[in-house]
Coordinates of C-alpha atoms in Angstrom, one line a residue:
M1 CA 0.0 0.0 0.0
S2 CA 2.9 2.4 0.9
N3 CA 4.6 1.8 -2.4
K4 CA 1.4 2.1 -4.3
F5 CA 0.7 5.6 -2.9
F6 CA 4.4 6.4 -3.4
S7 CA 4.3 5.5 -7.1
Q8 CA 1.1 7.6 -7.5
G9 CA 2.7 10.7 -5.9
R10 CA 0.2 10.6 -3.0
W11 CA 2.9 11.6 -0.5
T12 CA 0.8 12.2 2.7
E13 CA -1.0 8.8 2.3
A14 CA 2.3 7.1 1.6
I15 CA 3.9 8.6 4.8
A16 CA 1.0 7.3 6.9
Q17 CA 1.5 3.7 5.6
Y18 CA 5.3 3.8 5.8
Q19 CA 5.0 4.9 9.4
K20 CA 2.6 2.0 10.2
L21 CA 5.0 -0.4 8.5
L22 CA 8.0 0.9 10.6
E23 CA 6.0 0.4 13.8
I24 CA 5.4 -3.3 13.1
Q25 CA 8.6 -4.5 11.5
L26 CA 12.3 -3.8 10.7
C27 CA 12.3 -2.4 7.1
D28 CA 15.0 -2.3 4.5
A29 CA 16.8 0.8 3.3
D30 CA 14.4 1.4 0.4
V31 CA 11.6 2.2 2.9
Y32 CA 13.8 5.0 4.5
C33 CA 14.7 6.3 1.0
N34 CA 11.0 6.4 -0.1
L35 CA 9.7 7.8 3.2
S36 CA 12.4 10.6 3.2
Y37 CA 11.5 11.4 -0.4
C38 CA 7.8 11.8 0.6
Y39 CA 8.8 14.3 3.3
R40 CA 11.0 16.2 0.9
Q41 CA 8.2 16.5 -1.7
L42 CA 6.0 18.0 1.0
N43 CA 8.9 20.3 2.2
L44 CA 8.9 18.8 5.7
L45 CA 12.6 19.2 6.1
E46 CA 13.0 18.2 9.7
E47 CA 11.1 14.9 9.2
Y48 CA 13.1 14.4 5.9
F49 CA 16.5 14.7 7.7
Q50 CA 15.4 12.6 10.7
T51 CA 14.2 9.8 8.4
L52 CA 17.6 9.8 6.6
Q53 CA 19.5 9.7 9.9
Q54 CA 17.3 6.9 11.2
G55 CA 18.0 4.9 8.0
I56 CA 21.8 5.6 8.3
K57 CA 21.8 4.3 11.9
L58 CA 20.3 1.0 10.7
Y59 CA 22.1 0.8 7.4
P60 CA 25.4 2.7 7.7
Q61 CA 26.7 1.1 4.4
E62 CA 23.8 2.6 2.3
G63 CA 25.6 5.4 0.4
R64 CA 22.4 6.9 -1.1
L65 CA 21.1 7.7 2.4
H66 CA 24.3 9.5 3.3
F67 CA 24.5 11.3 -0.1
S68 CA 21.0 12.7 0.1
L69 CA 21.5 13.8 3.7
I70 CA 24.8 15.7 3.0
I71 CA 23.7 17.3 -0.2
D72 CA 20.4 18.6 1.2
L73 CA 21.9 19.8 4.5
R74 CA 24.2 21.9 2.5
R75 CA 21.5 23.1 0.1
N76 CA 19.5 24.2 3.1
G77 CA 22.3 26.2 4.6
R78 CA 23.1 23.7 7.4
I79 CA 26.8 23.5 6.5
Q80 CA 28.2 22.2 9.8
E81 CA 25.8 19.3 9.9
A82 CA 26.6 18.6 6.2
I83 CA 30.3 18.4 7.0
L84 CA 29.8 16.2 10.1
S85 CA 27.6 13.9 8.0
A86 CA 30.2 13.8 5.2
E87 CA 32.9 12.8 7.8
N88 CA 30.6 10.1 9.2
A89 CA 29.9 8.8 5.7
A90 CA 33.6 8.7 4.9
N91 CA 34.1 6.6 8.0
C92 CA 31.3 4.2 7.2
L93 CA 32.3 3.9 3.6
P94 CA 36.0 4.5 3.4
N95 CA 36.4 3.0 -0.1
D96 CA 33.7 5.2 -1.6
Y97 CA 35.4 8.2 -3.2
T98 CA 32.2 10.2 -3.3
F99 CA 32.4 10.7 0.4
Q100 CA 36.1 11.6 0.3
L101 CA 35.2 14.4 -2.1
L102 CA 32.3 15.5 0.2
K103 CA 34.5 15.3 3.3
Y104 CA 37.3 17.5 2.0
L105 CA 35.6 19.8 -0.6
T106 CA 32.2 20.7 0.9
V107 CA 31.7 24.5 1.0
P108 CA 28.5 26.3 1.9
S109 CA 25.8 27.2 -0.6
I110 CA 25.3 30.5 1.3
Y111 CA 27.5 32.3 3.9
Q112 CA 26.4 33.9 7.1
N113 CA 29.2 36.5 7.2
K114 CA 32.3 37.6 5.2
E115 CA 34.7 35.8 7.6
E116 CA 33.0 32.5 6.7
I117 CA 34.1 32.9 3.1
N118 CA 37.8 33.0 4.0
F119 CA 37.4 30.2 6.5
Y120 CA 35.8 27.8 4.0
R121 CA 38.1 28.8 1.2
Q122 CA 41.1 27.8 3.4
R123 CA 39.3 24.6 4.4
F124 CA 38.7 23.8 0.7
S125 CA 42.3 24.6 -0.3
Q126 CA 43.7 22.3 2.5
G127 CA 41.1 19.7 1.8
L128 CA 42.0 19.6 -1.9
Q129 CA 45.7 19.0 -1.0
D130 CA 44.7 16.2 1.4
L131 CA 42.3 14.6 -1.2
I132 CA 45.0 14.7 -3.9
Q133 CA 47.5 13.0 -1.6
Q134 CA 45.0 10.3 -0.6
T135 CA 43.7 9.6 -4.1
Y136 CA 45.0 6.1 -5.2
L137 CA 44.5 5.0 -8.8
K138 CA 46.5 1.8 -8.7
T139 CA 43.8 -0.9 -8.7
T140 CA 40.7 -1.2 -11.0
E141 CA 38.6 -0.8 -7.8
D142 CA 40.3 2.5 -6.9
Q143 CA 39.9 3.8 -10.4
Q144 CA 36.3 2.9 -10.7
S145 CA 35.4 4.4 -7.3
A146 CA 37.2 7.7 -8.1
L147 CA 35.4 7.7 -11.5
A148 CA 32.0 7.2 -9.8
G149 CA 32.8 9.9 -7.2
I150 CA 33.6 12.7 -9.7
G151 CA 30.5 11.5 -11.7
R152 CA 28.3 12.5 -8.8
L153 CA 29.7 15.9 -7.9
T154 CA 31.3 19.1 -9.2
N155 CA 32.9 21.9 -7.1
F156 CA 30.1 24.2 -8.3
Y157 CA 29.8 26.4 -5.1
L158 CA 33.5 27.3 -4.9
S159 CA 33.3 30.0 -7.5
Y160 CA 30.6 31.9 -5.6
Q161 CA 33.2 33.1 -3.1
A162 CA 34.1 35.9 -5.6
Q163 CA 37.9 35.2 -5.8
N164 CA 40.2 34.2 -8.5
D165 CA 39.8 30.4 -8.7
I166 CA 42.5 29.6 -11.3
D167 CA 44.9 27.8 -9.0
L168 CA 42.3 25.7 -7.2
Q169 CA 40.6 24.9 -10.4
R170 CA 43.9 23.8 -12.0
Q171 CA 44.5 21.4 -9.1
Y172 CA 41.0 20.0 -9.2
G173 CA 41.1 19.8 -13.1
K174 CA 44.4 17.9 -13.0
L175 CA 42.9 15.5 -10.5
V176 CA 39.8 14.9 -12.7
H177 CA 42.0 14.4 -15.8
E178 CA 44.1 11.8 -13.9
I179 CA 41.1 9.9 -12.8
M180 CA 39.7 9.9 -16.4
A181 CA 43.0 8.9 -17.8
A182 CA 43.3 6.0 -15.4
N183 CA 39.8 4.7 -16.5
Y184 CA 40.0 5.6 -20.2
P185 CA 43.6 5.7 -21.3
Q186 CA 42.5 5.3 -24.9
W187 CA 40.8 8.7 -24.8
I188 CA 43.5 11.0 -23.6
V189 CA 46.0 10.8 -26.5
P190 CA 46.2 14.0 -28.7
L191 CA 44.2 13.8 -31.9
S192 CA 45.3 15.1 -35.2
M193 CA 43.1 17.6 -37.0
P194 CA 41.1 15.9 -39.8
K195 CA 42.1 17.1 -43.3
L196 CA 39.9 19.7 -44.8
E197 CA 39.4 19.1 -48.5
P198 CA 38.3 22.1 -50.7
N199 CA 34.5 21.3 -50.4
N200 CA 34.5 19.9 -46.9
K201 CA 32.8 21.6 -44.0
I202 CA 34.3 22.1 -40.5
R203 CA 32.6 19.7 -38.1
I204 CA 31.7 21.5 -34.8
G205 CA 30.3 19.4 -31.9
Y206 CA 28.4 20.8 -29.0
A207 CA 28.0 18.5 -26.0
S208 CA 25.8 19.2 -22.9
H209 CA 23.6 17.7 -20.3
Y210 CA 21.3 20.8 -20.8
L211 CA 20.2 20.9 -24.4
H212 CA 16.7 21.9 -23.1
S213 CA 15.2 25.0 -21.5
Y214 CA 18.1 25.9 -19.2
S215 CA 19.9 29.1 -18.3
G216 CA 23.3 27.7 -19.0
T217 CA 22.6 26.8 -22.6
L218 CA 19.6 28.8 -23.9
W219 CA 22.0 31.3 -25.5
L220 CA 23.6 28.5 -27.5
T221 CA 20.6 28.3 -29.8
G222 CA 21.7 31.6 -31.4
W223 CA 25.1 30.2 -32.4
L224 CA 23.4 27.3 -34.1
H225 CA 20.6 29.3 -35.6
Y226 CA 22.9 31.8 -37.4
C227 CA 25.5 29.2 -38.3
D228 CA 27.1 29.5 -41.8
R229 CA 25.9 26.3 -43.3
Q230 CA 28.2 26.6 -46.3
N231 CA 31.3 26.1 -44.2
F232 CA 30.2 24.4 -41.0
E233 CA 28.4 21.2 -40.0
I234 CA 26.8 21.1 -36.5
Y235 CA 26.8 18.0 -34.3
C236 CA 24.9 18.1 -31.0
Y237 CA 25.3 15.6 -28.2
Y238 CA 22.5 15.7 -25.6
T239 CA 23.5 13.8 -22.5
G240 CA 20.6 14.7 -20.2
N241 CA 17.0 13.5 -20.5
E242 CA 14.5 16.3 -20.1
P243 CA 13.6 17.0 -23.7
D244 CA 11.3 20.0 -24.3
P245 CA 10.6 22.5 -27.1
V246 CA 14.1 24.0 -26.8
T247 CA 15.6 20.5 -27.3
Q248 CA 13.6 20.4 -30.6
Q249 CA 15.2 23.7 -31.6
F250 CA 18.7 22.2 -31.0
Q251 CA 17.7 19.3 -33.1
N252 CA 16.3 21.4 -35.9
Y253 CA 19.5 23.5 -36.0
S254 CA 21.8 20.5 -36.0
D255 CA 23.0 18.5 -39.0
V256 CA 23.4 15.5 -36.7
F257 CA 21.7 15.3 -33.3
H258 CA 22.6 12.5 -30.8
H259 CA 20.5 12.0 -27.7
I260 CA 22.6 9.7 -25.5
P261 CA 21.4 10.1 -21.9
Y262 CA 23.5 9.0 -18.8
N263 CA 26.0 6.9 -20.8
L264 CA 29.5 8.3 -20.6
S265 CA 31.3 5.7 -22.7
A266 CA 28.6 5.6 -25.4
V267 CA 28.6 9.4 -26.0
C268 CA 32.5 9.5 -26.0
E269 CA 32.6 6.7 -28.6
Q270 CA 30.1 8.6 -30.7
I271 CA 32.1 11.9 -30.5
I272 CA 35.3 10.1 -31.5
A273 CA 33.5 8.3 -34.4
D274 CA 32.2 11.6 -35.7
K275 CA 35.8 12.9 -36.2
L276 CA 35.1 16.4 -35.2
H277 CA 37.4 19.3 -35.9
I278 CA 36.3 21.2 -32.7
L279 CA 34.3 20.1 -29.7
V280 CA 32.6 22.8 -27.5
F281 CA 31.2 22.3 -24.1
P282 CA 28.9 25.3 -23.6
E283 CA 29.2 24.9 -19.8
I284 CA 31.6 22.9 -17.6
G285 CA 31.3 22.7 -13.9
M286 CA 27.5 22.3 -13.5
N287 CA 27.0 18.7 -14.5
P288 CA 29.4 15.9 -13.3
Q289 CA 29.3 13.8 -16.5
T290 CA 30.1 16.9 -18.6
M291 CA 33.2 17.5 -16.4
Q292 CA 34.2 13.8 -16.9
M293 CA 33.9 14.1 -20.7
A294 CA 35.8 17.4 -20.7
G295 CA 38.7 15.7 -18.8
L296 CA 39.3 13.5 -21.9
R297 CA 40.6 14.3 -25.4
L298 CA 37.6 13.6 -27.7
A299 CA 38.5 16.1 -30.4
P300 CA 41.7 17.8 -31.6
V301 CA 40.5 21.2 -30.3
Q302 CA 38.3 21.5 -27.2
C303 CA 36.6 24.7 -26.0
T304 CA 34.2 25.8 -23.2
A305 CA 32.0 28.9 -23.0
W306 CA 30.3 31.0 -20.4
G307 CA 27.3 28.9 -19.7
H308 CA 29.2 28.4 -16.4
P309 CA 31.4 31.4 -16.4
V310 CA 34.5 30.1 -14.5
T311 CA 37.7 28.6 -15.8
T312 CA 37.6 24.7 -15.8
G313 CA 41.3 24.2 -14.8
L314 CA 41.2 21.1 -17.1
P315 CA 44.4 20.5 -19.1
T316 CA 42.2 19.1 -21.9
I317 CA 40.3 22.3 -22.6
D318 CA 42.2 24.6 -25.0
Y319 CA 40.0 27.7 -25.3
F320 CA 37.5 29.7 -23.3
L321 CA 35.0 31.4 -25.5
S322 CA 34.0 34.6 -23.8
S323 CA 32.9 38.2 -24.6
E324 CA 34.9 41.3 -25.3
L325 CA 32.4 43.4 -23.4
M326 CA 32.5 41.3 -20.3
E327 CA 36.2 40.7 -19.8
P328 CA 38.4 43.1 -17.9
E329 CA 41.9 43.9 -19.3
N330 CA 43.7 41.3 -17.1
A331 CA 41.2 38.6 -17.8
Q332 CA 43.7 36.0 -19.1
E333 CA 45.0 35.7 -15.5
H334 CA 41.6 34.2 -14.5
Y335 CA 41.8 31.3 -17.0
S336 CA 43.8 28.1 -17.5
E337 CA 42.4 28.0 -21.1
K338 CA 43.5 30.5 -23.8
L339 CA 40.9 33.3 -23.6
I340 CA 39.0 34.2 -26.8
R341 CA 37.0 37.5 -26.6
L342 CA 34.2 37.2 -29.1
P343 CA 32.5 40.4 -30.3
N344 CA 29.9 42.1 -28.1
I345 CA 28.4 39.8 -25.4
G346 CA 29.8 36.7 -27.2
V347 CA 26.4 35.0 -27.6
S348 CA 23.4 35.5 -29.9
Y349 CA 20.6 35.5 -27.3
P350 CA 17.1 34.9 -28.8
K351 CA 14.7 37.7 -27.9
P352 CA 12.3 36.2 -25.4
Y353 CA 8.5 36.2 -26.0
I354 CA 6.9 38.5 -23.4
P355 CA 3.2 38.1 -23.0
P356 CA 0.8 41.0 -22.3
V357 CA 0.2 41.9 -18.6
I358 CA -2.7 39.7 -17.5
K359 CA -2.2 39.8 -13.8
T360 CA -2.1 42.5 -11.1
R361 CA 0.1 43.1 -8.1
S362 CA -2.7 42.0 -5.8
D363 CA -2.5 38.5 -7.4
F364 CA 1.0 38.3 -5.7
G365 CA 0.0 40.0 -2.5
L366 CA 1.8 43.2 -3.5
G367 CA 0.5 46.8 -3.0
D368 CA 0.0 49.3 -5.8
D369 CA 1.7 52.0 -3.9
A370 CA 4.9 50.0 -3.2
V371 CA 8.1 50.6 -5.2
I372 CA 9.0 47.0 -6.1
Y373 CA 12.6 46.0 -6.4
L374 CA 13.0 42.6 -8.0
C375 CA 15.7 40.4 -6.5
C376 CA 15.5 37.2 -8.5
Q377 CA 18.9 35.6 -8.3
A378 CA 19.7 32.2 -6.8
P379 CA 20.5 32.6 -3.0
F380 CA 24.1 31.6 -3.4
K381 CA 24.8 34.8 -5.6
Y382 CA 24.0 37.0 -2.6
L383 CA 27.1 37.6 -0.5
P384 CA 26.7 38.8 3.1
Q385 CA 28.9 41.9 2.7
Y386 CA 26.3 43.4 0.5
D387 CA 23.2 42.8 2.7
F388 CA 23.4 46.3 4.1
I389 CA 22.3 47.7 0.7
F390 CA 18.7 46.6 1.1
P391 CA 18.0 48.4 4.4
E392 CA 19.9 51.4 3.2
I393 CA 17.6 51.8 0.2
A394 CA 14.6 51.2 2.5
R395 CA 15.9 53.9 4.9
R396 CA 15.7 56.4 2.1
L397 CA 12.5 55.1 0.4
P398 CA 10.0 53.8 3.0
Q399 CA 7.6 52.4 0.4
A400 CA 10.4 50.0 -1.0
K401 CA 9.5 46.4 -1.3
F402 CA 12.2 43.8 -2.1
V403 CA 10.7 40.8 -3.8
F404 CA 12.9 37.7 -3.5
L405 CA 11.9 34.8 -5.8
R406 CA 14.4 32.2 -4.4
G407 CA 15.6 33.9 -1.3
S408 CA 14.0 32.3 1.7
L409 CA 17.5 30.9 2.8
L410 CA 18.6 34.5 3.1
E411 CA 15.9 35.5 5.5
P412 CA 18.0 35.1 8.8
R413 CA 20.8 37.2 7.3
L414 CA 18.4 39.9 6.0
K415 CA 16.7 40.0 9.4
R416 CA 20.1 40.9 11.0
A417 CA 20.8 43.5 8.3
F418 CA 17.5 45.3 8.7
A419 CA 17.6 45.0 12.5
A420 CA 21.0 46.8 12.4
V421 CA 19.1 50.0 11.3
G422 CA 16.1 49.3 13.5
F423 CA 13.9 47.9 10.8
N424 CA 11.9 44.7 10.5
T425 CA 12.4 42.6 7.3
E426 CA 8.6 41.8 7.3
D427 CA 7.9 45.5 6.4
Y428 CA 10.2 45.5 3.4
C429 CA 11.0 42.0 2.1
V430 CA 8.6 39.6 0.3
F431 CA 9.6 36.0 -0.4
L432 CA 7.6 34.5 -3.2
N433 CA 7.7 31.0 -4.8
I434 CA 7.0 31.4 -8.5
P435 CA 7.3 28.0 -10.2
E436 CA 5.4 29.0 -13.4
R437 CA 7.2 30.9 -16.2
L438 CA 4.1 33.0 -16.9
D439 CA 4.0 34.2 -13.3
Y440 CA 7.8 34.8 -13.4
L441 CA 7.4 37.1 -16.4
M442 CA 4.4 38.8 -14.8
I443 CA 6.5 39.7 -11.7
N444 CA 9.1 41.2 -14.0
L445 CA 6.4 43.3 -15.8
L446 CA 4.8 44.4 -12.5
S447 CA 8.1 45.4 -10.8
D448 CA 9.7 48.9 -10.9
V449 CA 13.4 48.1 -10.6
Y450 CA 15.7 45.1 -11.0
L451 CA 18.5 44.9 -8.5
D452 CA 21.4 42.9 -9.8
T453 CA 23.8 40.9 -7.5
F454 CA 27.3 42.0 -6.9
T455 CA 30.3 39.7 -7.9
W456 CA 28.1 37.3 -9.9
S457 CA 25.5 39.2 -11.9
G458 CA 22.4 38.0 -13.6
G459 CA 22.6 36.3 -17.1
N460 CA 19.3 34.9 -18.3
T461 CA 17.4 36.8 -15.6
T462 CA 18.8 40.1 -16.7
L463 CA 18.2 39.5 -20.3
E464 CA 14.6 38.6 -19.6
A465 CA 14.2 41.6 -17.4
I466 CA 15.5 43.8 -20.3
A467 CA 12.9 42.1 -22.6
C468 CA 10.3 43.3 -20.0
N469 CA 11.9 46.8 -20.2
L470 CA 12.7 46.7 -16.5
P471 CA 15.4 49.2 -15.4
I472 CA 18.5 47.3 -14.2
V473 CA 20.8 48.5 -11.4
T474 CA 24.2 46.8 -11.6
C475 CA 27.8 47.2 -10.5
P476 CA 30.5 45.3 -12.5
G477 CA 32.7 43.0 -10.5
E478 CA 36.4 41.9 -10.9
F479 CA 35.6 38.8 -12.9
M480 CA 33.6 38.1 -16.0
R481 CA 30.9 36.4 -14.0
G482 CA 30.2 39.7 -12.3
R483 CA 30.0 41.7 -15.5
H484 CA 27.1 40.2 -17.5
S485 CA 24.5 42.8 -16.8
D486 CA 27.1 45.6 -17.3
S487 CA 27.8 44.3 -20.8
F488 CA 24.1 44.0 -21.7
L489 CA 23.4 47.6 -20.7
K490 CA 26.5 48.8 -22.7
M491 CA 25.2 47.0 -25.8
L492 CA 21.8 48.6 -25.3
G493 CA 23.5 52.0 -24.9
V494 CA 21.6 52.5 -21.6
T495 CA 24.5 53.0 -19.1
D496 CA 22.9 55.4 -16.6
T497 CA 22.1 52.7 -14.1
I498 CA 25.6 51.1 -14.1
A499 CA 27.2 52.0 -10.7
E500 CA 31.0 52.2 -10.0
N501 CA 30.6 51.2 -6.3
E502 CA 28.1 50.3 -3.6
T503 CA 27.4 53.9 -2.7
E504 CA 26.5 54.8 -6.3
Y505 CA 24.5 51.6 -6.6
I506 CA 22.3 52.7 -3.7
E507 CA 21.9 56.2 -5.1
I508 CA 20.8 54.9 -8.5
A509 CA 18.4 52.4 -6.9
V510 CA 16.8 55.1 -4.7
K511 CA 16.6 57.7 -7.6
L512 CA 14.8 55.1 -9.8
G513 CA 12.4 54.5 -6.9
L514 CA 11.7 58.2 -6.2
D515 CA 11.6 59.4 -9.7
P516 CA 8.9 57.6 -11.8
S517 CA 9.5 59.8 -14.9
W518 CA 13.2 59.0 -15.0
R519 CA 12.3 55.3 -14.5
G520 CA 9.9 55.6 -17.4
T521 CA 12.6 57.2 -19.6
I522 CA 15.1 54.4 -18.9
A523 CA 12.4 51.7 -19.6
E524 CA 11.6 53.5 -22.9
R525 CA 15.2 53.6 -24.0
I526 CA 15.6 49.9 -23.2
S527 CA 12.6 49.2 -25.3
Q528 CA 13.8 51.1 -28.3
N529 CA 17.2 49.4 -28.3
H530 CA 16.3 45.7 -27.9
D531 CA 17.6 45.0 -31.5
R532 CA 21.1 46.0 -30.5
L533 CA 21.2 43.2 -27.9
F534 CA 19.1 40.3 -28.9
D535 CA 19.8 37.9 -31.9
D536 CA 23.2 39.5 -32.4
K537 CA 25.0 38.1 -35.5
A538 CA 28.3 39.8 -35.1
C539 CA 29.4 37.5 -32.4
V540 CA 28.5 34.4 -34.5
Q541 CA 30.7 35.8 -37.3
G542 CA 33.5 36.3 -34.8
L543 CA 33.0 32.8 -33.5
E544 CA 33.2 31.2 -36.9
A545 CA 36.3 33.3 -37.9
F546 CA 37.9 31.8 -34.7
Y547 CA 36.9 28.3 -35.7
K548 CA 38.4 28.7 -39.2
E549 CA 41.6 30.1 -37.8
V550 CA 42.1 27.4 -35.3
C551 CA 41.5 24.7 -37.8
S552 CA 44.1 26.0 -40.2
K553 CA 46.5 26.6 -37.4
H554 CA 46.3 23.0 -36.2

C-alpha cells in the first residue's frame, strides 16, 4: 500500500502507511529512502532529515542515504551538519570516493558573514591537498570508485566566493583528468586535425547535459541558428534526458543530433567516431558527467564557453569562448584556457517572447503604492557583505518592497541587516515562490526596478528583465561572472544605471524608486534598443572566424 501511494505521488498517504510499517517490522533501506522522499516532496525538512538519519543508523553502508543527507543539508544552509555527515559517511564507507570528495571539498551554498568565506576557502584549499595526496588509482577498484565519485559531484559552489579560482581549479582539473586517464587511457591521446578538402565543412560538436530550456545553454541556440551552413556542419550531443521545445530547436539547428542520456562511454565513442574538428562544451562545472567528458581528449581542439562562467582548470580544454564586453583587461589571469574574446556579449541570445500583462500586483499580494525592487537571483549569488544595501535603500525610500523569488534561505541574514538599522524585514522583504514561467514574467512586468547581484550578476534573468523593459541597477565586478548585466546595458547604450561602487548603486536604486518619470525614460530607451542586444549576428561571425583560424593553425 505504501509503495502504491508512493508511485502515484500521494505523499501524505504514503507517509502514513510507511510509518505504520516501521512500527510493526524492521524495514529495509528502500523504505527509508522512499519515506524521506515523501517528506522532501512536502517540504517537511526536519522529518526528511530525521528519516535519513534513522536509516543511516540501521544501514550505515547505504551510500544513497548518506549522499541525500549531505547534499540537502548543504543546500538548506546547514553546513556544519553537512560536513559532520560527510565525515561520518567517509568513516562508514572508506572506499567510496564520493564521500572523500564531500568530506574534503564541501563548502556552503550561502554564507552567514564575510569571515566564513575566507574560513571555508582555506578549508577547501587544504582539503583539496589532502584529497589529492590520498587519491590512489593503482587498482581497478580504486579507479572505478574515483570515477563514480567525480561522476556525482562538481565543485560548483567554490566560484561563488568571488575570488580568482584559477589555482584551485587547475589542481582540481588535473585530478579529474588523472582519474579519467586511469579509467579511459585510450581517450587521452592527442588527436590530429582531420584534413579539410576544398569542399569539406568544418565539423563542430556541442556536448551538454542541458540541451533543453536551461539558463546555462539557452543562449547557444543563437550560435546554431545563425551558423554559416556553407562552411560548418553542426553535431549536437544531448547527454541529459529532459527534452522539451528547446531540445527540438537544438535538433532542428543540428546537421546531426545524438541523444545519449546518462551513458558516458557511449557518448564519448560517438564523438570520437564523428571525427570532429572542434568540440565545444557550452558549460563545464554544473554537471558531473560533462566534467568527466571534458577531462578526456575527444577532439583535436576542445573549448568551453560562459554557460558556467568560470575557468575549468582542465588540461584538456584549450580555449574559453568569452565576450569582449564582459572581460576586464587582465582577464587571461583568470583562465587556465586561452581566452577568446568574441564580439559584443559573445552570444546571440534569442529575444524572449513576453506576454501581455494579464495579472495585477494584488495577485501576488503586493500593493500598488509600493516601489517594487525585483531580487530574483539564486540565493548563493548574494554575499553577506552586500546585505546592508537593502535596508539602506529602505531607509531612504519607506515604500520600498524587495521581492525575492528564491531567497528564503537569506531570511535570517536579511533580518540581521534590517535590525541593524532598527527595521523589520517583514515590512520590506517579500519571499515568493514562482514556479510557473508566466508568473515569473508577470513579476518582471509588474516590478519597478531590477536589483542585480554583486560579484556574480544575472545572465538569463537580466536578459529577460531587459525584454520586459525593467530598469537594471548593476555594479560590474572583478571577474567576467560579475559583469554580464554591465555588458548587456552597454550593448543597449543604456548605461545610466551602471554603478561604480556600492554607494552609487544605492543612489541609483533610490533615484529610480523616487523618480517615476526617470524610471519611465530608462524603460523606454531599453525598449527602443532591444535589437542591439538580442539575436546579435556579429558574435557568430567572430566565433566562426575563430573556428576557421584554429582549424588552419592546427
